[in-house]
Amino acid sequence: MKKLIYSLCLFTLMFSIALPSNAAKKAKKVMPIETKVPVRPAGQKDVLGLTTPKMDVVRVGFIGLGMRGPGAVSRFTHLKGVEIKALCDLHPERVENCQKILQKAGLPEATGYSGSEDAWKKMCERPDIDLIYIATDWKNHAKMMIYAMEHGKHVACEVPAAMTLDEIWAVVNTAEKTQKHCMQLENCVYDFFELTTLNMAQKGVFGDILYAEGSYIHNLEEFWGEYNADWRLKYNKEHRGDIYATHGMGPACQLLDIHRGDKMNYLVAMDSEPVSIPNYIKNVRKEDSTGFKNGQHTMTMIRTEKGKTIHIQHDVASPRPYSRMYQCTGTKGFANKYPVEGYALQGSQVDASITPNHENLNAHSYVSDEIKDALMKKYKHPIHVELEETAKKVGGHGGMDFIMDYRLIYCLQNGLPLDMDVYDLAEWCCLAPLTSISLENNSAPVAVPDFTRGNWNKVKGFRHAFAK
């Protein structure tokens, strides 16, 4: 009997230790780290769906004529209803080189601004310019956008357009205060596969989109010396986190209707130890690489209000093929661009006009090249129907740069909302500061601010605008 009682007591003790207590069961929920969301100033209103009066002619001034600027000037010479009024760069020889682009195109010379770090301000102050196009280093983007809008100009700015939360909120507030367009020049949303896939998604081919993926994976070792005053390598040395997220974020956010029916709630980031770039600095440049901050590979996971997820990656250090890792995963199908373009669909999602035989069509493998080509032809986006041939001739990353510029001018000329607004700019750029916060707090979740300040559900679904 004693042995039985002893055994029962021992069992009870072990059972009580093994089972979690009620307190453990009700463990406190970990809340994301929050950053300050400033109250919208009195009298200021959002710019969701912003339209401005039609322009027969869009008068443009360019700031920054180094790596990206000359290509933009060249592309603009192919756009109708555009006057290139001014060219600005710190280095006068770059202005002269772009004057030659205008001369070759049979266009009048533009007013040149150079020789001073503030020369761009004089250009922004001119009353005969409608649009300022910025292609400088990241550190100058925000102040240039803000100054241009304050002087009555619409703004288009290269990526990433802002690097800190203070900059992002200042740009958002200036756009709302002035009611001027402020667009980030994210070209990857116009790539042919991405735009076709977006059209398919909007027509329900993939069912309900639950997950999107994107990245910027590009070994930049051979390019580091091309950046004026070494600004880009220095930025990587001084900053941790995903500092170049927009190429992956843009297509993913458009697929998921971010701030047009859904919003990003929080993110978690993780990175690996930086090795390759510090070794390059030490062994090739013979310089001190102590304190290098940007991880070799940075990964970010984002969850939205509607329970959908986004995976973004950044790696400019590793010797691996270029990739934006574009993926779209839905309840009825899947799209993937890198390393192999392909679609995987349930048979019910492909009609007889694509293939009459659905017997061997399932989502366990990619559809055949023949079916893929037929899908891309059937769902070619209206923008590509109009512009694909011209875009490939003009060029710029295979034509997507030209389409980006064309759509900007088209929307301004027709008084339409731009394809990308200032909230897109804010959401796609905020990964730089927010991932840094997560990483510095052991990959803790960090809340993504609602840059629309409560209006994220005002517009129902992302769509490109067209003149009637």
Coordinates of C-alpha atoms in Angstrom, one line a residue:
M1 CA 0.0 0.0 0.0
K2 CA 2.8 2.3 0.9
K3 CA 4.5 1.6 -2.4
L4 CA 1.2 2.5 -4.2
I5 CA 0.8 5.8 -2.3
Y6 CA 4.5 6.6 -2.9
S7 CA 4.1 5.9 -6.7
L8 CA 0.9 8.1 -6.9
C9 CA 2.7 11.0 -5.1
L10 CA 5.7 10.7 -7.4
F11 CA 3.5 10.6 -10.5
T12 CA 1.5 13.7 -9.3
L13 CA 4.8 15.6 -8.7
M14 CA 6.2 14.7 -12.1
F15 CA 2.9 15.6 -13.8
S16 CA 2.7 19.0 -12.1
I17 CA 6.3 19.7 -13.2
A18 CA 5.7 18.6 -16.8
L19 CA 2.5 20.6 -17.3
P20 CA 2.8 24.3 -17.8
S21 CA 1.1 26.5 -15.3
N22 CA -1.8 28.7 -16.1
A23 CA 0.5 31.6 -16.0
A24 CA 2.8 30.0 -18.6
K25 CA -0.2 29.2 -20.8
K26 CA -1.2 32.8 -20.7
A27 CA 2.2 34.2 -21.4
K28 CA 2.2 37.8 -22.2
K29 CA 1.9 38.6 -25.9
V30 CA 5.1 40.2 -27.3
M31 CA 4.1 43.6 -28.8
P32 CA 6.0 45.1 -31.6
I33 CA 8.4 48.0 -31.0
E34 CA 6.6 51.2 -32.1
T35 CA 7.9 54.4 -33.5
K36 CA 6.2 57.8 -33.2
V37 CA 3.4 58.5 -35.7
P38 CA 3.1 62.3 -35.9
V39 CA -0.4 63.8 -35.9
R40 CA -1.4 65.2 -39.3
P41 CA -1.1 69.0 -39.0
A42 CA -4.3 71.0 -38.9
G43 CA -5.7 71.8 -42.3
Q44 CA -3.5 69.2 -44.0
K45 CA -5.2 66.3 -46.0
D46 CA -4.1 63.1 -47.5
V47 CA -3.0 62.8 -51.1
L48 CA -4.6 59.4 -51.8
G49 CA -5.8 59.4 -55.4
L50 CA -4.3 62.9 -55.9
T51 CA -5.1 64.5 -59.2
T52 CA -3.8 67.9 -60.5
P53 CA -4.8 70.0 -63.5
K54 CA -3.9 68.5 -66.9
M55 CA -0.7 69.7 -68.5
D56 CA -0.3 69.9 -72.3
V57 CA 3.4 70.3 -71.8
V58 CA 5.4 69.1 -68.8
R59 CA 8.5 71.2 -68.2
V60 CA 11.2 69.3 -66.5
G61 CA 14.4 70.0 -64.6
F62 CA 17.0 67.2 -63.7
I63 CA 19.2 67.1 -60.6
G64 CA 22.0 64.6 -60.6
L65 CA 23.7 63.6 -63.9
G66 CA 26.0 60.9 -62.8
M67 CA 25.1 57.2 -63.1
R68 CA 21.3 57.4 -63.6
G69 CA 20.7 60.9 -64.7
P70 CA 22.0 60.8 -68.3
G71 CA 19.9 57.8 -69.1
A72 CA 16.8 59.6 -67.8
V73 CA 17.6 62.7 -69.9
S74 CA 18.0 60.5 -73.0
R75 CA 14.7 58.7 -72.4
F76 CA 12.9 62.0 -71.9
T77 CA 13.9 63.1 -75.4
H78 CA 11.6 60.3 -76.7
L79 CA 8.6 61.6 -74.8
K80 CA 6.0 63.9 -76.5
G81 CA 4.8 67.0 -74.7
V82 CA 7.9 67.4 -72.6
E83 CA 10.4 70.3 -72.4
I84 CA 13.7 69.8 -70.7
K85 CA 14.3 73.2 -69.2
A86 CA 17.2 72.7 -66.9
L87 CA 20.1 70.3 -66.0
C88 CA 22.0 70.4 -62.7
D89 CA 25.0 68.5 -61.3
L90 CA 27.8 69.4 -59.0
H91 CA 30.3 68.7 -61.8
P92 CA 29.9 71.0 -64.9
E93 CA 31.3 68.4 -67.3
R94 CA 28.3 66.2 -66.6
V95 CA 25.9 69.0 -67.5
E96 CA 27.8 69.5 -70.7
N97 CA 27.6 65.8 -71.5
C98 CA 23.8 65.9 -71.1
Q99 CA 23.6 69.0 -73.3
K100 CA 25.1 66.8 -76.0
I101 CA 22.2 64.4 -75.5
L102 CA 19.7 67.2 -76.2
Q103 CA 21.7 68.4 -79.2
K104 CA 21.8 64.9 -80.7
A105 CA 18.0 64.7 -80.3
G106 CA 17.5 68.0 -82.0
L107 CA 16.3 69.7 -78.9
P108 CA 17.2 73.2 -77.6
E109 CA 19.9 73.5 -75.0
A110 CA 18.7 73.5 -71.4
T111 CA 19.8 76.0 -68.7
G112 CA 22.8 74.5 -66.8
Y113 CA 23.4 74.6 -63.1
S114 CA 26.6 73.4 -61.5
G115 CA 29.7 74.3 -59.5
S116 CA 27.9 74.7 -56.1
E117 CA 26.3 72.2 -53.8
D118 CA 23.2 74.5 -53.6
A119 CA 22.9 75.1 -57.4
W120 CA 19.9 72.8 -57.5
K121 CA 17.9 75.2 -55.3
K122 CA 18.1 77.9 -57.9
M123 CA 16.6 75.5 -60.4
C124 CA 13.8 74.5 -58.1
E125 CA 12.9 78.2 -57.6
R126 CA 12.3 78.8 -61.3
P127 CA 8.6 79.4 -62.2
D128 CA 8.8 77.8 -65.6
I129 CA 9.4 74.2 -64.3
D130 CA 6.6 71.8 -63.4
L131 CA 8.6 68.6 -62.5
I132 CA 11.9 68.1 -60.7
Y133 CA 13.5 64.7 -61.5
I134 CA 16.1 63.7 -58.9
A135 CA 18.9 61.2 -59.5
T136 CA 21.5 62.1 -56.9
D137 CA 22.9 60.1 -53.9
W138 CA 20.4 58.9 -51.3
K139 CA 21.5 61.4 -48.6
N140 CA 20.3 64.4 -50.6
H141 CA 17.0 63.0 -51.9
A142 CA 14.6 64.0 -49.0
K143 CA 15.8 67.6 -48.7
M144 CA 15.6 68.1 -52.5
M145 CA 12.1 66.6 -52.8
I146 CA 10.9 68.8 -49.9
Y147 CA 12.4 72.0 -51.3
A148 CA 11.0 71.3 -54.8
M149 CA 7.5 70.7 -53.5
E150 CA 7.7 73.8 -51.3
H151 CA 8.4 75.8 -54.5
G152 CA 5.4 74.4 -56.3
K153 CA 7.0 71.5 -58.2
H154 CA 5.9 67.9 -58.6
V155 CA 8.8 65.5 -57.8
A156 CA 10.0 62.2 -59.1
C157 CA 13.0 60.8 -57.2
E158 CA 15.3 57.8 -57.7
V159 CA 15.3 55.0 -55.2
P160 CA 15.4 54.9 -52.2
A161 CA 13.9 58.3 -51.9
A162 CA 14.3 58.6 -48.1
M163 CA 16.4 56.8 -45.6
T164 CA 15.2 57.8 -42.1
L165 CA 11.7 58.0 -40.5
D166 CA 12.2 61.7 -39.9
E167 CA 12.9 62.2 -43.6
I168 CA 9.9 60.0 -44.6
W169 CA 7.4 61.8 -42.4
A170 CA 8.8 65.2 -43.6
V171 CA 8.3 64.2 -47.2
V172 CA 4.8 62.8 -46.5
N173 CA 3.8 66.0 -44.7
T174 CA 5.2 68.3 -47.4
A175 CA 3.3 66.3 -50.1
E176 CA 0.1 66.6 -48.1
K177 CA 0.6 70.3 -47.3
T178 CA 1.5 71.3 -50.9
Q179 CA -0.8 68.8 -52.6
K180 CA 1.9 68.0 -55.1
H181 CA 2.8 64.7 -56.6
C182 CA 5.8 63.0 -55.0
M183 CA 6.7 59.7 -56.8
Q184 CA 9.6 57.4 -56.2
L185 CA 11.1 56.2 -59.4
E186 CA 10.8 52.4 -58.8
N187 CA 11.3 50.9 -62.2
C188 CA 10.9 47.2 -61.3
V189 CA 7.1 47.5 -61.0
Y190 CA 7.1 48.0 -64.8
D191 CA 9.2 44.9 -65.7
F192 CA 7.4 42.7 -68.2
F193 CA 7.0 39.6 -66.1
E194 CA 6.0 41.6 -63.0
L195 CA 3.4 43.7 -64.8
T196 CA 1.9 40.7 -66.6
T197 CA 1.8 38.7 -63.3
L198 CA 0.1 41.7 -61.6
N199 CA -2.5 41.8 -64.4
M200 CA -3.1 38.0 -63.9
A201 CA -3.4 38.5 -60.1
Q202 CA -5.9 41.3 -60.5
K203 CA -8.0 39.1 -62.8
G204 CA -8.1 36.4 -60.2
V205 CA -5.8 33.9 -62.0
F206 CA -3.9 33.1 -58.8
G207 CA -6.9 33.2 -56.4
D208 CA -6.4 35.1 -53.2
I209 CA -2.8 36.3 -53.0
L210 CA -1.4 35.3 -49.6
Y211 CA 2.4 35.7 -49.9
A212 CA 4.8 37.8 -52.0
E213 CA 8.5 37.8 -52.2
G214 CA 11.1 40.2 -53.5
S215 CA 14.8 41.1 -53.1
Y216 CA 17.8 43.0 -54.2
I217 CA 20.6 40.5 -54.7
H218 CA 23.4 42.1 -56.7
N219 CA 27.1 41.8 -56.1
L220 CA 28.3 45.4 -56.4
E221 CA 32.0 44.9 -56.0
E222 CA 32.8 45.9 -59.5
F223 CA 30.7 49.1 -59.1
W224 CA 31.8 50.5 -55.8
G225 CA 34.3 52.9 -57.4
E226 CA 31.6 54.4 -59.7
Y227 CA 29.7 56.2 -56.9
N228 CA 30.6 59.9 -56.5
A229 CA 32.8 60.4 -53.4
D230 CA 32.3 56.7 -52.5
W231 CA 28.9 57.5 -51.0
R232 CA 27.2 54.1 -51.5
L233 CA 30.0 52.0 -49.9
K234 CA 30.2 54.4 -47.0
Y235 CA 26.5 54.1 -46.5
N236 CA 26.7 50.3 -46.3
K237 CA 29.6 50.7 -43.8
E238 CA 27.7 53.0 -41.5
H239 CA 24.2 51.5 -41.6
R240 CA 22.7 48.1 -40.7
G241 CA 19.5 46.8 -42.2
D242 CA 17.9 46.6 -45.6
I243 CA 18.9 49.9 -47.0
Y244 CA 17.8 49.1 -50.6
A245 CA 14.5 47.4 -50.4
T246 CA 12.3 49.1 -52.9
H247 CA 13.0 46.8 -55.9
G248 CA 11.5 43.9 -54.0
M249 CA 8.9 45.9 -52.1
G250 CA 7.3 47.6 -55.0
P251 CA 6.0 44.6 -57.0
A252 CA 5.1 42.8 -53.7
C253 CA 3.1 45.7 -52.3
Q254 CA 1.2 46.2 -55.5
L255 CA 0.2 42.6 -55.6
L256 CA -1.1 42.9 -52.0
D257 CA -2.9 46.3 -52.4
I258 CA -0.9 47.9 -49.6
H259 CA -2.6 51.1 -48.4
R260 CA -5.4 50.3 -50.9
G261 CA -7.3 47.7 -48.9
D262 CA -4.5 46.3 -46.7
K263 CA -1.6 47.6 -44.7
M264 CA 1.7 46.3 -43.3
N265 CA 1.5 45.8 -39.6
Y266 CA 4.9 44.7 -38.4
L267 CA 8.2 43.3 -39.6
V268 CA 11.0 41.1 -38.2
A269 CA 14.6 41.3 -39.6
M270 CA 17.7 39.1 -39.3
D271 CA 21.1 39.4 -40.9
S272 CA 24.3 37.5 -41.3
E273 CA 27.8 38.6 -40.3
P274 CA 29.3 41.0 -42.9
V275 CA 32.4 39.4 -44.5
S276 CA 32.8 40.0 -48.2
I277 CA 32.7 43.8 -48.3
P278 CA 35.0 44.3 -45.2
N279 CA 37.4 41.9 -46.9
Y280 CA 37.2 44.0 -50.1
I281 CA 37.9 47.2 -48.1
K282 CA 40.8 45.6 -46.3
N283 CA 42.4 43.6 -49.1
V284 CA 41.7 45.6 -52.2
R285 CA 41.5 49.1 -51.0
K286 CA 44.0 48.6 -48.2
E287 CA 41.7 50.5 -45.8
D288 CA 40.4 50.0 -42.3
S289 CA 37.1 48.0 -42.4
T290 CA 36.5 48.1 -38.6
G291 CA 32.9 48.7 -37.6
F292 CA 31.3 47.7 -40.9
K293 CA 27.6 47.4 -40.1
N294 CA 25.6 46.2 -43.1
G295 CA 25.0 42.5 -43.0
Q296 CA 26.2 40.1 -45.7
H297 CA 22.6 39.1 -46.2
T298 CA 19.6 40.7 -44.6
M299 CA 16.1 39.0 -44.5
T300 CA 12.9 40.7 -43.5
M301 CA 9.5 39.1 -42.9
I302 CA 6.4 41.4 -42.9
R303 CA 2.8 40.6 -41.9
T304 CA -0.2 42.6 -43.0
E305 CA -3.5 43.6 -41.4
K306 CA -5.2 40.9 -43.4
G307 CA -2.8 38.2 -42.4
K308 CA -0.7 38.1 -45.6
T309 CA 3.1 38.0 -45.6
I310 CA 6.0 39.5 -47.5
H311 CA 9.6 38.2 -47.6
I312 CA 12.3 40.7 -48.6
Q313 CA 16.0 40.1 -48.9
H314 CA 19.1 42.3 -49.5
D315 CA 22.6 41.2 -50.4
V316 CA 25.1 43.3 -52.3
A317 CA 28.1 41.4 -51.1
S318 CA 27.9 37.7 -52.1
P319 CA 29.1 36.3 -55.4
R320 CA 25.8 35.0 -56.6
P321 CA 23.6 35.7 -59.7
Y322 CA 21.5 38.9 -59.8
S323 CA 18.0 38.3 -58.4
R324 CA 14.9 40.2 -57.3
M325 CA 13.4 36.9 -56.2
Y326 CA 10.0 38.0 -57.3
Q327 CA 7.3 35.5 -56.2
C328 CA 3.5 35.6 -56.0
T329 CA 1.7 32.8 -54.2
G330 CA -2.1 32.5 -54.2
T331 CA -4.7 30.0 -53.3
K332 CA -5.0 28.8 -56.9
G333 CA -1.6 29.5 -58.4
F334 CA 2.0 30.7 -58.2
A335 CA 4.4 32.9 -60.2
N336 CA 8.2 33.0 -60.0
K337 CA 10.7 35.1 -61.9
Y338 CA 14.1 34.1 -60.6
P339 CA 16.1 32.0 -61.3
V340 CA 13.5 30.6 -63.7
E341 CA 10.4 32.4 -65.0
G342 CA 7.3 30.3 -64.6
Y343 CA 3.7 29.8 -63.6
A344 CA 2.1 27.0 -61.7
L345 CA -1.7 26.9 -61.8
Q346 CA -4.6 24.7 -60.9
G347 CA -6.2 23.3 -64.0
S348 CA -9.4 25.2 -63.4
Q349 CA -7.5 28.5 -63.8
V350 CA -6.5 27.9 -67.4
D351 CA -9.3 28.1 -69.9
A352 CA -9.6 26.4 -73.2
S353 CA -8.2 29.4 -75.1
I354 CA -4.9 28.6 -73.5
T355 CA -4.9 24.8 -73.7
P356 CA -7.8 22.4 -74.4
N357 CA -6.2 19.6 -72.3
H358 CA -6.2 20.0 -68.6
E359 CA -5.5 16.4 -67.8
N360 CA -1.8 17.0 -67.0
L361 CA -2.1 20.5 -65.7
N362 CA -1.7 20.9 -62.0
A363 CA 0.1 23.2 -59.5
H364 CA 2.8 20.6 -58.7
S365 CA 5.0 21.9 -61.5
Y366 CA 5.4 24.8 -63.8
V367 CA 3.2 25.0 -66.9
S368 CA 5.0 24.3 -70.2
D369 CA 6.7 27.0 -72.0
E370 CA 4.0 26.9 -74.6
I371 CA 1.3 27.5 -72.0
K372 CA 3.4 30.2 -70.2
D373 CA 3.8 32.1 -73.5
A374 CA 0.1 31.8 -74.1
L375 CA -0.7 33.1 -70.6
M376 CA 1.7 36.1 -71.0
K377 CA 0.1 36.9 -74.3
K378 CA -3.5 36.6 -73.0
Y379 CA -2.8 38.7 -69.9
K380 CA -0.3 41.2 -71.4
H381 CA -0.9 44.4 -69.4
P382 CA -2.5 47.3 -71.3
I383 CA 0.6 49.4 -70.6
H384 CA 2.7 46.8 -72.4
V385 CA 0.3 46.5 -75.2
E386 CA 0.8 50.2 -75.8
L387 CA 4.5 50.6 -75.1
E388 CA 6.4 47.3 -75.2
E389 CA 7.8 47.8 -78.7
T390 CA 8.9 51.4 -78.1
A391 CA 10.2 50.7 -74.6
K392 CA 12.5 48.0 -75.8
K393 CA 13.9 50.3 -78.5
V394 CA 14.4 53.2 -76.2
G395 CA 15.8 50.9 -73.4
G396 CA 16.6 51.4 -69.8
H397 CA 16.8 48.1 -68.0
G398 CA 15.2 46.3 -70.9
G399 CA 12.6 49.0 -71.4
M400 CA 11.0 49.3 -67.9
D401 CA 12.8 52.6 -67.2
F402 CA 11.2 54.1 -70.3
I403 CA 7.7 52.8 -69.3
M404 CA 8.2 54.3 -65.8
D405 CA 9.0 57.8 -67.3
Y406 CA 6.2 57.5 -69.9
R407 CA 3.6 56.7 -67.2
L408 CA 4.8 59.6 -65.0
I409 CA 4.4 62.1 -67.9
Y410 CA 1.2 60.4 -69.2
C411 CA -0.5 60.8 -65.8
L412 CA 0.6 64.4 -65.4
Q413 CA -0.6 65.3 -68.9
N414 CA -4.0 63.7 -68.3
G415 CA -4.6 64.8 -64.8
L416 CA -4.6 61.3 -63.4
P417 CA -3.3 59.8 -60.1
L418 CA 0.3 58.6 -60.5
D419 CA 1.0 54.9 -60.4
M420 CA 3.0 55.4 -57.2
D421 CA 2.2 58.0 -54.6
V422 CA 4.1 59.4 -51.6
Y423 CA 2.7 56.6 -49.3
D424 CA 4.2 54.0 -51.6
L425 CA 7.5 55.9 -51.2
A426 CA 7.2 55.9 -47.5
E427 CA 6.2 52.2 -47.1
W428 CA 8.9 50.9 -49.5
C429 CA 11.6 53.1 -47.9
C430 CA 10.7 52.5 -44.3
L431 CA 12.5 49.1 -44.3
A432 CA 15.8 50.9 -43.9
P433 CA 15.2 52.4 -40.5
L434 CA 12.7 49.7 -39.2
T435 CA 14.9 46.7 -40.1
S436 CA 17.8 48.4 -38.3
I437 CA 15.6 48.8 -35.2
S438 CA 14.7 45.1 -35.4
L439 CA 18.3 43.9 -35.8
E440 CA 19.6 46.1 -33.0
N441 CA 16.9 44.5 -30.7
N442 CA 17.7 40.8 -31.4
S443 CA 15.3 40.6 -34.3
A444 CA 12.4 41.9 -32.3
P445 CA 9.1 42.7 -34.2
V446 CA 8.8 46.4 -35.2
A447 CA 5.5 48.0 -36.0
V448 CA 5.2 49.5 -39.5
P449 CA 3.6 53.0 -39.3
D450 CA 0.5 53.7 -41.2
F451 CA 1.8 56.6 -43.2
T452 CA -1.8 57.3 -44.5
R453 CA -2.7 57.9 -40.8
G454 CA -5.9 55.9 -40.9
N455 CA -6.9 56.1 -44.6
W456 CA -5.2 52.8 -45.7
N457 CA -8.6 51.4 -46.7
K458 CA -10.0 54.4 -48.5
V459 CA -8.9 53.2 -51.9
K460 CA -10.1 49.7 -52.9
G461 CA -7.4 47.9 -54.8
F462 CA -4.3 49.0 -56.7
R463 CA -5.0 49.9 -60.3
H464 CA -3.3 52.0 -63.0
A465 CA -5.2 55.0 -64.2
F466 CA -6.0 55.6 -67.9
A467 CA -7.5 58.5 -69.7
K468 CA -11.1 57.9 -70.9

